Coordinates of C-alpha atoms and ligand atoms in Angstrom, one line a residue:
X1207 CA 110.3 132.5 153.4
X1208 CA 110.4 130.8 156.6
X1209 CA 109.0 127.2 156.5
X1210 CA 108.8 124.8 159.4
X1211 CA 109.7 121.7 158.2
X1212 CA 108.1 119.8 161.1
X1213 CA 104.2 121.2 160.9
X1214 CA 101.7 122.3 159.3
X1215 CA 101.3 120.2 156.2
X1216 CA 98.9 122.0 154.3
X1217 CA 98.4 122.2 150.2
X1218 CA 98.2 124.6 148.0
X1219 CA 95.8 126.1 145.6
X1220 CA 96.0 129.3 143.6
X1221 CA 99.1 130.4 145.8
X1222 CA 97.5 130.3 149.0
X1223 CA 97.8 127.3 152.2
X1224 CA 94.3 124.9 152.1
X1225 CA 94.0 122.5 154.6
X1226 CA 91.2 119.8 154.4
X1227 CA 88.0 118.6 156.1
X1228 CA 89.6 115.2 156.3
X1229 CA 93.0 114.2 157.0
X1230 CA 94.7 110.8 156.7
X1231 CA 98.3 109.8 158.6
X1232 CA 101.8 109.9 157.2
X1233 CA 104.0 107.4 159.1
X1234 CA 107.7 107.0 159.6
X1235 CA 108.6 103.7 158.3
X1236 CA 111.5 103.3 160.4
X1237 CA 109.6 103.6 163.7
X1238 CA 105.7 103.1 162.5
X1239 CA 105.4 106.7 164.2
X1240 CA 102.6 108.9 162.8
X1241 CA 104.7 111.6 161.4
X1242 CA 101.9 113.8 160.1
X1243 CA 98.5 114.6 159.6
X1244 CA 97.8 115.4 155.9
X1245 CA 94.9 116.8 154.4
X1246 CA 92.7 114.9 152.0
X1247 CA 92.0 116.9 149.4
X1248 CA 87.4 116.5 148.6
X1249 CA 86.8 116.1 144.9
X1250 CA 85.5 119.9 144.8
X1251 CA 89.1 121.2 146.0
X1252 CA 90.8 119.1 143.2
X1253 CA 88.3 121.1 140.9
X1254 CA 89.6 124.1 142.6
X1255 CA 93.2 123.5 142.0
X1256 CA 92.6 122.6 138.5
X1257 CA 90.7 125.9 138.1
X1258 CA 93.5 127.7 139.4
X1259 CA 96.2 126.4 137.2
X1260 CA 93.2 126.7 134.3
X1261 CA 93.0 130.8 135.1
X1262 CA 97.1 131.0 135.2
X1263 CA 97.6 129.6 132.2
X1264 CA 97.1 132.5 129.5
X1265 CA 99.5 134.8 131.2
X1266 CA 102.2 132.4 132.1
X1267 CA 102.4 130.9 129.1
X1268 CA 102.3 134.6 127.7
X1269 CA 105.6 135.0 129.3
X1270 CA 109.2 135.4 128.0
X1271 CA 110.4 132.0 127.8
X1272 CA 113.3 133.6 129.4
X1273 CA 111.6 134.5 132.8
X1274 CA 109.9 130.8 132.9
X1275 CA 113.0 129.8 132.6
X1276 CA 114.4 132.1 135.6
X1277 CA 111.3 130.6 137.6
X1278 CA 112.5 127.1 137.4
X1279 CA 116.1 128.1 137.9
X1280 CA 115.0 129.9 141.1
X1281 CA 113.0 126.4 142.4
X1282 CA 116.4 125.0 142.6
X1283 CA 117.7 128.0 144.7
X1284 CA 114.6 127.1 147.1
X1285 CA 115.3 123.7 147.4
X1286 CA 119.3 124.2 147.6
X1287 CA 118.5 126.8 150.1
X1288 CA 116.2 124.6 152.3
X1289 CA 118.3 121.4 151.9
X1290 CA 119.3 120.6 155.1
X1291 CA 115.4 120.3 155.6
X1292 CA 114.1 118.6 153.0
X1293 CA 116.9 115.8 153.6
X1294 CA 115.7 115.4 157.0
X1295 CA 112.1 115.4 156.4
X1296 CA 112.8 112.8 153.3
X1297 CA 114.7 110.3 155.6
X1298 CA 111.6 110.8 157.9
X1299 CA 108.9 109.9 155.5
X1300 CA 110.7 107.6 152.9
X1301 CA 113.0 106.0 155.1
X1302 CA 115.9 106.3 153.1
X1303 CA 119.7 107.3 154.4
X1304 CA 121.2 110.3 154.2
X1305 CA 123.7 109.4 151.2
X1306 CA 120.8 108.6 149.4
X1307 CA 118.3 112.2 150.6
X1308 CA 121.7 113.8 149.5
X1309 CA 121.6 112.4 146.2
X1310 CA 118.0 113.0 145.2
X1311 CA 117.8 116.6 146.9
X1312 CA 121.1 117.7 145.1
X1313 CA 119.5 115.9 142.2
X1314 CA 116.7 118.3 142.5
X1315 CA 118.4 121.4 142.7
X1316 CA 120.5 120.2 139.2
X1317 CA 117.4 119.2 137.6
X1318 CA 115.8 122.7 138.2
X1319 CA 118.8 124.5 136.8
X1320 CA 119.5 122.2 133.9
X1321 CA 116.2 122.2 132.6
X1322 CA 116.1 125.9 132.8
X1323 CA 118.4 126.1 129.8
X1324 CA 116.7 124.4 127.8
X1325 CA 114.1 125.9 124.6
X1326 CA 112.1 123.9 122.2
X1327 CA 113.6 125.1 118.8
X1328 CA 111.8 126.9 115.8
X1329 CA 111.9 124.0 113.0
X1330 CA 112.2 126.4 110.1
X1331 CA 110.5 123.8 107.2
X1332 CA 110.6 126.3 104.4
X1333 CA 111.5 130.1 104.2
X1334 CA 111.6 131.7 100.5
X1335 CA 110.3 135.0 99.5
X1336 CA 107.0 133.8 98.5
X1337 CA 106.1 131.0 101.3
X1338 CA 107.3 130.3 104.9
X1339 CA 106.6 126.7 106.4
X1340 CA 107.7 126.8 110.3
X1341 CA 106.6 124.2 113.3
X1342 CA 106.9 125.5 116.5
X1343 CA 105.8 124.1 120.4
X1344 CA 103.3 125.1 122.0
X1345 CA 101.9 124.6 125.7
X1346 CA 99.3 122.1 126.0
X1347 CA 97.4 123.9 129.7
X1348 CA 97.1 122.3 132.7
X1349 CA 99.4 119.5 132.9
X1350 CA 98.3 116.5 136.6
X1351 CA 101.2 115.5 137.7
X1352 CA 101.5 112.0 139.9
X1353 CA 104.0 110.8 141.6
X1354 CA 105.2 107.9 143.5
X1355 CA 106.9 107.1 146.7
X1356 CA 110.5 106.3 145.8
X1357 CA 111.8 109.4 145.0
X1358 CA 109.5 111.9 146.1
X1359 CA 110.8 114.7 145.5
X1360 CA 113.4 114.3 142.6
X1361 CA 110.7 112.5 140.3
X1362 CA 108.4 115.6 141.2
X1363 CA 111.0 118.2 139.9
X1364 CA 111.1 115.4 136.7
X1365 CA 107.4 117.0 136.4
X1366 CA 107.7 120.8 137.3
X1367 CA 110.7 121.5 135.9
X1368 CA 109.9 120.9 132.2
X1369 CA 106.1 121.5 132.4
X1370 CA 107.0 125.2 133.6
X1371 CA 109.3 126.0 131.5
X1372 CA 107.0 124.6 128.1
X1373 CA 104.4 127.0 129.6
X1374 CA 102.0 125.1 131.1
X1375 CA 100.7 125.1 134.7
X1376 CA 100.4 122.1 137.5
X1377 CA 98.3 120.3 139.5
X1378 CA 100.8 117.3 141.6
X1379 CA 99.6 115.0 143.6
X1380 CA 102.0 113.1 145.6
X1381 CA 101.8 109.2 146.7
X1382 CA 99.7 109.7 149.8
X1383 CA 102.9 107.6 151.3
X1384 CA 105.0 110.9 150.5
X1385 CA 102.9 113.7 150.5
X1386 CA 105.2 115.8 153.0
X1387 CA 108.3 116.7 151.1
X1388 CA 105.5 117.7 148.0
X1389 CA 103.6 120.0 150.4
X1390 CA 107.1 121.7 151.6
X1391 CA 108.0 122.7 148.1
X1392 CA 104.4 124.0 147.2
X1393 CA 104.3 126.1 150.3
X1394 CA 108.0 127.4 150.0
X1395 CA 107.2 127.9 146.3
X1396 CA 104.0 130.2 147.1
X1397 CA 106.0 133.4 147.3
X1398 CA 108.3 132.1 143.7
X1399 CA 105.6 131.6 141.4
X1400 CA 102.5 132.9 139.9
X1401 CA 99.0 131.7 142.1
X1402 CA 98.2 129.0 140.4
X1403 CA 101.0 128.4 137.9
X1404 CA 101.8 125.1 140.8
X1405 CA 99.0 123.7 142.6
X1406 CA 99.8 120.7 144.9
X1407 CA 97.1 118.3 146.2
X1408 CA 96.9 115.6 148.6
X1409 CA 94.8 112.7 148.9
X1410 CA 94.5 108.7 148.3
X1411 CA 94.6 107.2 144.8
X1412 CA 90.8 108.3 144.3
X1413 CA 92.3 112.1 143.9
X1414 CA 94.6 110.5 141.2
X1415 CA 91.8 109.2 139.3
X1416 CA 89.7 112.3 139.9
X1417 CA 92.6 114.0 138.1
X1418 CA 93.2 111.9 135.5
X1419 CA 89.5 112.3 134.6
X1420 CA 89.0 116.2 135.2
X1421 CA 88.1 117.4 131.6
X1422 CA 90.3 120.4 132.0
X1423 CA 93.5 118.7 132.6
X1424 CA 95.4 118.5 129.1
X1425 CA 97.8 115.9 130.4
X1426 CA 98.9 113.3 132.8
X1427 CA 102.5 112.8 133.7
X1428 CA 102.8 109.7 135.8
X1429 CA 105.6 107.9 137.5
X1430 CA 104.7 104.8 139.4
X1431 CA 103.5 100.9 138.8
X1432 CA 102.4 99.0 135.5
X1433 CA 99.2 98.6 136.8
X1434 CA 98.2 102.4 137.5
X1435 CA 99.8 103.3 134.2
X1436 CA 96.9 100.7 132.6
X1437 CA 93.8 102.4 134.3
X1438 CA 95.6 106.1 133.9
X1439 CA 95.8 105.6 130.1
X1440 CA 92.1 104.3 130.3
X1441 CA 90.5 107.2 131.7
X1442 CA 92.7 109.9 130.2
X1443 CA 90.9 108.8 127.3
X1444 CA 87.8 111.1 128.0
X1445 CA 89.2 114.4 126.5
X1446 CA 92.1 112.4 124.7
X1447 CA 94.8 113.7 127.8
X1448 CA 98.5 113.4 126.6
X1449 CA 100.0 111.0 128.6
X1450 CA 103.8 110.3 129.9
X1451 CA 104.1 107.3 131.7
X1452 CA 107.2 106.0 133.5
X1453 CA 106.2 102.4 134.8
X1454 CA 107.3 99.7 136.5
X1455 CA 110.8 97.5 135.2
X1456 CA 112.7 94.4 136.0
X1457 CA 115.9 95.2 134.6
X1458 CA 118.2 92.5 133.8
X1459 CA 122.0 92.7 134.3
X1460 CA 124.2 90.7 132.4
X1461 CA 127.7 90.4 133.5
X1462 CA 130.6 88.4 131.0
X1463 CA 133.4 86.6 132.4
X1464 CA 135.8 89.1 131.7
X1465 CA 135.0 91.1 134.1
X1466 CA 137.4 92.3 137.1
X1467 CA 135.0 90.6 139.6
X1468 CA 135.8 91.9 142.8
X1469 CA 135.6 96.0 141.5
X1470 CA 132.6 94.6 139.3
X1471 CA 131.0 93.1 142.7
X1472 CA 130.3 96.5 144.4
X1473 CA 129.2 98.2 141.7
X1474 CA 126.6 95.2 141.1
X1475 CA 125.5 95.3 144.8
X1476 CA 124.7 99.1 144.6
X1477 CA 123.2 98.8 141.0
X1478 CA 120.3 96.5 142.8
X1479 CA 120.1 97.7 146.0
X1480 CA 120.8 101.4 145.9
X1481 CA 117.4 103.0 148.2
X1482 CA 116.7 99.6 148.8
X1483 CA 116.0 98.4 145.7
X1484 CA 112.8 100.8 145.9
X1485 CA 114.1 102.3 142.4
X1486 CA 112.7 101.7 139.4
X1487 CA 116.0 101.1 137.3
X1488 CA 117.6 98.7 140.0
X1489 CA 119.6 95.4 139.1
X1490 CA 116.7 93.5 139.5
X1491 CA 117.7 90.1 138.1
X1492 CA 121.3 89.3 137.8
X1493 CA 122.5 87.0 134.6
X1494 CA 126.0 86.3 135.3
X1495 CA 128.2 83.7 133.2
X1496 CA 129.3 79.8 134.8
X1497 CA 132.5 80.9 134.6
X1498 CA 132.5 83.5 137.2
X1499 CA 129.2 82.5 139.3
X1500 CA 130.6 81.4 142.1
X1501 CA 133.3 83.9 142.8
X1502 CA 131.0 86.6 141.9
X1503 CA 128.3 85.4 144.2
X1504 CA 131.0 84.8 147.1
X1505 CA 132.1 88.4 146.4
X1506 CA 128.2 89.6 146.3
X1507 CA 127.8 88.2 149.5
X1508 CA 130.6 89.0 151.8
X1509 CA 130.3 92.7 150.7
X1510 CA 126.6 92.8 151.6
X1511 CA 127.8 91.3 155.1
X1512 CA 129.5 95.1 155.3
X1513 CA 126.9 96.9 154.2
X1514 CA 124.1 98.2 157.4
X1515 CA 120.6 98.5 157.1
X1516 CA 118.9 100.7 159.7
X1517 CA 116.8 103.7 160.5
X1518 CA 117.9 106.1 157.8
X1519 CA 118.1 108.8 160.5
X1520 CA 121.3 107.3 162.1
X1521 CA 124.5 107.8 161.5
X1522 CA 126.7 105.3 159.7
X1523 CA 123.1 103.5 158.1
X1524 CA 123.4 102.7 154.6
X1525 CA 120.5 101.1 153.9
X1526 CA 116.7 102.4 155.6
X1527 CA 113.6 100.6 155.3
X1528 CA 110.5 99.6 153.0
X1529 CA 108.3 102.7 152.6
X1530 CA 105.1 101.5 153.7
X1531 CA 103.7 98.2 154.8
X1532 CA 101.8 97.7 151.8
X1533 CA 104.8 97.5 150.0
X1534 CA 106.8 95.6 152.7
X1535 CA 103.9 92.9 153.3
X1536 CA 104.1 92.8 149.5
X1537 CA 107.8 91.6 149.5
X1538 CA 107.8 89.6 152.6
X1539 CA 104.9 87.4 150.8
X1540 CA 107.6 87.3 147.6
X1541 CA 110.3 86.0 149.5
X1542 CA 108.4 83.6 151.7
X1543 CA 107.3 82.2 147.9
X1544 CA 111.1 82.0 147.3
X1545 CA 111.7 80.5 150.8
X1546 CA 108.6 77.6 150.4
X1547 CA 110.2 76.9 146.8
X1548 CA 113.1 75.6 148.5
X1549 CA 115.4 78.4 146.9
X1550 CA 118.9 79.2 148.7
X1551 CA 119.7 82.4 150.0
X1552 CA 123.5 83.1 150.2
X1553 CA 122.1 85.7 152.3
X1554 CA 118.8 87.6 154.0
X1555 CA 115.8 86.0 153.7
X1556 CA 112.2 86.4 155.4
X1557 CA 112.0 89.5 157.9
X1558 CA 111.5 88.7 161.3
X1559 CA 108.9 90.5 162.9
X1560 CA 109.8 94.0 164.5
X1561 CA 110.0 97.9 164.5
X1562 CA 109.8 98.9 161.2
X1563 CA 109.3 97.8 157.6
X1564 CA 113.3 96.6 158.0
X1565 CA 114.0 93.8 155.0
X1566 CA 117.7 91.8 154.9
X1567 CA 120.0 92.2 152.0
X1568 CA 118.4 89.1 150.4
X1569 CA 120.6 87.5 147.2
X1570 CA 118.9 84.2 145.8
X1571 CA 121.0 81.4 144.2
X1572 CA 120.5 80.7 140.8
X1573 CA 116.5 80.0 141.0
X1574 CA 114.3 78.6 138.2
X1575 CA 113.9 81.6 135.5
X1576 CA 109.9 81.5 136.2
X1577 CA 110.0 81.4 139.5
X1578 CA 107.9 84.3 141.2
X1579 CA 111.5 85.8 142.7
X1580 CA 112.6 86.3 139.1
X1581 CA 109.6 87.1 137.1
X1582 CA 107.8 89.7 139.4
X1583 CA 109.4 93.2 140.0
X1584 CA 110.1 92.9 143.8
X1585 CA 110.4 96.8 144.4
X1586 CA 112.5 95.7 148.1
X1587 CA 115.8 94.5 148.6
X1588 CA 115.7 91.1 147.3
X1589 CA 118.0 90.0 144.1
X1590 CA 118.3 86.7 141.9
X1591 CA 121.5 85.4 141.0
X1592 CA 121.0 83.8 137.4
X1593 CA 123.5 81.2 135.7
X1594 CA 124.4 81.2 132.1
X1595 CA 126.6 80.2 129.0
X1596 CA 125.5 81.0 125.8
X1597 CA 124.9 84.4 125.1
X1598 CA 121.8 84.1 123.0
X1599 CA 120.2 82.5 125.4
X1600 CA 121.0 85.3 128.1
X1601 CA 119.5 87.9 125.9
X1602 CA 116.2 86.0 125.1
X1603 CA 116.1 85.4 128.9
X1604 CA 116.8 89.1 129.1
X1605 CA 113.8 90.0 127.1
X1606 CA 111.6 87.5 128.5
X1607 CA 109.7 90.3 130.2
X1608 CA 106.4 92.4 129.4
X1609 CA 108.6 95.2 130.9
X1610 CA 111.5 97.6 129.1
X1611 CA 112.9 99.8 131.6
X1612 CA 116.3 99.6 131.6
X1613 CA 119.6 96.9 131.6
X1614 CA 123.1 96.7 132.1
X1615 CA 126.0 94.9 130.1
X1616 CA 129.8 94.5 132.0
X1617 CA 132.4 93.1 130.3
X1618 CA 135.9 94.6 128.9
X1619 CA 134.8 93.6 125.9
X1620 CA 132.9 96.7 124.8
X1621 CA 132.0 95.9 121.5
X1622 CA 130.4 92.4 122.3
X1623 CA 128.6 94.1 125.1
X1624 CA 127.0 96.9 122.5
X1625 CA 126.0 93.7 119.9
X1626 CA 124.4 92.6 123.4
X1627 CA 122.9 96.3 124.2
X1628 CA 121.6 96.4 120.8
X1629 CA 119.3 93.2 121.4
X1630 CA 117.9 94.1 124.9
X1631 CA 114.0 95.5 124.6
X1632 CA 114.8 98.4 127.2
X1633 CA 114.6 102.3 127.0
X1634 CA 118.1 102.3 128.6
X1635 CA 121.4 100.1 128.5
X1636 CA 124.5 100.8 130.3
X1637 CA 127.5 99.3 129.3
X1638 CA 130.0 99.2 132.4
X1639 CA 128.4 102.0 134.5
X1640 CA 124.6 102.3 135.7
X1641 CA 122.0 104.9 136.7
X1642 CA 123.8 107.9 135.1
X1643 CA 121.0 109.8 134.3
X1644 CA 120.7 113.7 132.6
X1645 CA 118.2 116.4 132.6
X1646 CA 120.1 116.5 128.9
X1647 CA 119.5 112.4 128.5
X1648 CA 116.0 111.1 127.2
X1649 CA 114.9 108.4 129.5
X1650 CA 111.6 105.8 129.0
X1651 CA 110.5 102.7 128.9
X1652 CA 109.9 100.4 126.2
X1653 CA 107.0 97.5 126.4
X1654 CA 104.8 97.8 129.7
X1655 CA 107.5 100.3 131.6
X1656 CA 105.9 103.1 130.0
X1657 CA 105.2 105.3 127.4
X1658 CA 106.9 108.9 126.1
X1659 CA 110.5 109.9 127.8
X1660 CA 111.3 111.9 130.5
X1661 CA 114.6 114.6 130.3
X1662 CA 115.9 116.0 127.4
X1663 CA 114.8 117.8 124.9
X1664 CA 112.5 115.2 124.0
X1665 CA 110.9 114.7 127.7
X1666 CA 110.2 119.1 126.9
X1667 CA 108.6 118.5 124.4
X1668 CA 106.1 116.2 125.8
X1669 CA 104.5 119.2 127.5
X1670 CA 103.9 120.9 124.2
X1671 CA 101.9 120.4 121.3
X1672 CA 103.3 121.3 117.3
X1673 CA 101.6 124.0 115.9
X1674 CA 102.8 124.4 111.9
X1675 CA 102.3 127.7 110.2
X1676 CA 102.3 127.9 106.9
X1677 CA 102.4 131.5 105.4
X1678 CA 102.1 132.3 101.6
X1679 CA 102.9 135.7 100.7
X1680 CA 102.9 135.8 97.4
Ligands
NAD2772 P1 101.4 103.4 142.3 O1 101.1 103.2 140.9 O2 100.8 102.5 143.3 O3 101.2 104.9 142.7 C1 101.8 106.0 142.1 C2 100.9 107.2 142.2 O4 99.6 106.9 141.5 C3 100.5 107.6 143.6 O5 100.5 109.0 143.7 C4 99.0 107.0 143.7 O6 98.2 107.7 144.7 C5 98.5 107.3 142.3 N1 97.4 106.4 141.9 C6 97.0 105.2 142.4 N2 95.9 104.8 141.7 C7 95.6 105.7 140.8 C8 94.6 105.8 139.8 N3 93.7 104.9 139.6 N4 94.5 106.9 139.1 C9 95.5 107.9 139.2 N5 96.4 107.9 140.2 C10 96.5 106.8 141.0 O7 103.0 103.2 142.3 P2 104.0 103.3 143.6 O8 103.8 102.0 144.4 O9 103.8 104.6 144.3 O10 105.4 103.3 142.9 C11 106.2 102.2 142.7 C12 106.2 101.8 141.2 O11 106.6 103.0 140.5 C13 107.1 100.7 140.8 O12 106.5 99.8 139.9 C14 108.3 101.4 140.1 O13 109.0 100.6 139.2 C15 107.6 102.6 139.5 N6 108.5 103.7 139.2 C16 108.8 103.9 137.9 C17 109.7 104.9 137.6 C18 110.1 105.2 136.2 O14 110.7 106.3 136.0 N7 109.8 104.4 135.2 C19 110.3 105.7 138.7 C20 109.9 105.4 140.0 C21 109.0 104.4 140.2

């Protein structure tokens, strides 16, 4: 199928293109160009769309698991197909550079293949002559997908990829930040899939919630903020909606003095400001010990001197902008907190005004644990240096945090740094590496980053219900 990348931004319902009565604008948030014009999808066409997937249901989940699983397989063949393009549109409308569009595009194409291997096993309870006892998964129906404006695409494959494959059908709605890369894959995916077994809708947060509520929608899978994950699990309430949530963090890093801190001081730097720090999992406050602060934070800073932020669309940029000026007004105000408070910067600071939702490489020195800089997850390029001794004390720091993403540990001690993984409240600790993540590899957040996990086998079977059968043939 031939898709141009650069127009016609339309969604899809029950396999065919809709367009809107209304439209709102996509920008580019290197430039502030309006990139697009994207439908807004009335409350009547999400009733559509989850009509559609409603009507697909019974025969795709009828299906040999087999040929779901060739389905989601072949998604990845799209996307692999079209990559060039979707790497260029996703530097367009996220911002991000193209080491980064690389990452989450190829990401996407493994996701889809990896998660196609994957079957929900029989569990065989009981099986004599007499009396069989067996649980086995079954789809739930029409599974609302939301997504957020990080990783648009990647975290929407997170979604299709295992809800397909369970048997169930879609209706995804974008973050109307990111709706463009969303709408490519539904229209490129019209000619790959059963009408209706993917619907994808576009609109503001009302859409979300109109979702959320619809009583034919079975569940909610959500990636995005604390916040929306607290009203999400309110009104999925109506019709008692399974819900995955995969929230907001502020991971902790906790670095010993053993550490080789030169090699260590890269790593560190990319752990928090990887997509400009627009990542859920980033090093977002850094504990490191007395011993090492100051040649770690010398080391932090003279390699973020090397590193260039820019317009993710030229060549040799490693770092692009804030997504949207919501967000960027959001971290400005942050930092100008830190700045008032009299904290140092050992480098970055406040944005100056300009093209662009552009914010420095900003590294704090050692500010007060409750300060705002430390407490609130900054989502933008802006990281806290933290001092410490005593390693109790850096764990119930750590943990001093209504959120449970993730964390890291680095030291060559490997053993003292699992007695310190143990003790972290977080869904995921690395111990000398970061941000390996697996289709294979349950990932979710404990506390207020989220409910349920996403990848694995245990992520699959969140898009299924157990259905026990108990058979007595005696
Ligand atoms: P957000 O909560 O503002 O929006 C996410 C999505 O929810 C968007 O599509 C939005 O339109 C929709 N939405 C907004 N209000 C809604 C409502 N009332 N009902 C239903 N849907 C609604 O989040 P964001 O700003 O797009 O994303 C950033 C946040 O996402 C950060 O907190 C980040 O940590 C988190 N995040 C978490 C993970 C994870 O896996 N845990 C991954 C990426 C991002």
């Amino acid at each position: 199928m031939n898709v141009d990348f650069d127009a016609g931004y339309e969604m899809t319902i029950h396999g065919r293109a809709v367009t809107a009565d209304a439209h709102f604008e996509a920008f580019n948030p290197a430039t502030e160009e309006v990139i697009a014009q994207v439908p807004d999808a009335s409350r009547a066409q999400l009733n559509e769309a989850v009509a559609s997937a409603r009507k697909a249901f019974p025969a795709w989940s009828a299906q040999p698991l087999a040929e779901r699983q060739r389905a989601v397989a072949r998604i990845g063949d799209v996307i692999e197909e079209n990559a060039e393009a979707f790497m260029r549109l996703l530097t367009r409308e996220q911002g991000k550079a193209r080491k980064g569009a690389e990452w989450e595009i190829g990401g996407s194409v493994i996701w889809c293949r990896e998660i196609a291997t994957q079957e929900l096993p029989l569990h065989v309870v009981e099986a004599t002559e007499t009396r069989s006892v067996e649980t086995r998964r079954v789809p739930l129906g029409v599974v609302g997908a939301i997504t957020p404006w990080n990783f648009p695409l990647l975290l929407a494959i997170w979604k299709i990829a295992p809800a397909l494959v369970a048997g169930n059908t879609m209706v995804l709605k974008p973050s109307p930040y990111t709706p463009l890369c969303t709408l490519k894959l539904g229209e490129l995916l019209r000619d790959v899939l059963p009408a209706g077994v993917l619907n994808v809708v576009s609109g503001g947060n009302d859409l979300g919630a109109w979702l959320t509520q619809h009583p034919d929608v079975s569940k909610i899978s959500f990636t995005g903020s604390t916040a929306t994950g607290r009203k999400i699990m309110e009104s999925a309430s109506g019709n008692l909606k399974r819900i995955t949530l995969e929230l907001g963090g502020n991971d902790p890093a906790i670095v010993l003095p053993d550490v080789d801190v030169q090699q260590t001081a890269q790593t560190l730097f990319w752990a928090a400001f990887q997509n400009s720090a627009q990542f859920c999992v980033a090093a977002k406050r850094l504990y490191i010990h007395e011993d090492i602060y100051d040649e770690l934070s010398a080391a932090l800073a003279d390699y973020a001197a090397t590193v260039k932020v820019g317009d993710g669309s030229q060549q040799g940029t490693d770092l692009g902008p804030i997504q949207n000026k919501m967000q960027y007004e959001k971290v400005k105000d942050l930092l100008a907190d830190s700045a008032a408070a009299g904290h140092h910067f050992l480098t970055g600071g406040v944005p100056e005004a300009g093209q662009g939702y552009f914010v420095p490489v900003t590294i704090v020195d050692n500010p007060p644990e409750d300060s705002r800089v430390v407490v609130e997850e900054a989502f933008g390029p802006v990281l806290p240096l933290l001092k410490f001794r005593d390693i109790d004390d850096v764990i119930d720091r750590a943990n001093r945090t209504e959120y449970g993403l993730a964390a890291s540990v680095w030291s060559r001690d490997t053993a003292l740094a699992r007695s310190i993984a143990e003790r972290i409240e977080a869904g995921t600790v690395w111990i000398n590496e970061i941000h390996s993540f697996s289709p294979h590899v349950a990932f979710g957040g404990h506390k207020q980053s989220g409910l349920g996990i996403e990848n694995s086998l245990e992520g699959l079977a969140e898009y299924s219900n157990a259905q026990t059968i108990v058979t007595n043939n005696a």
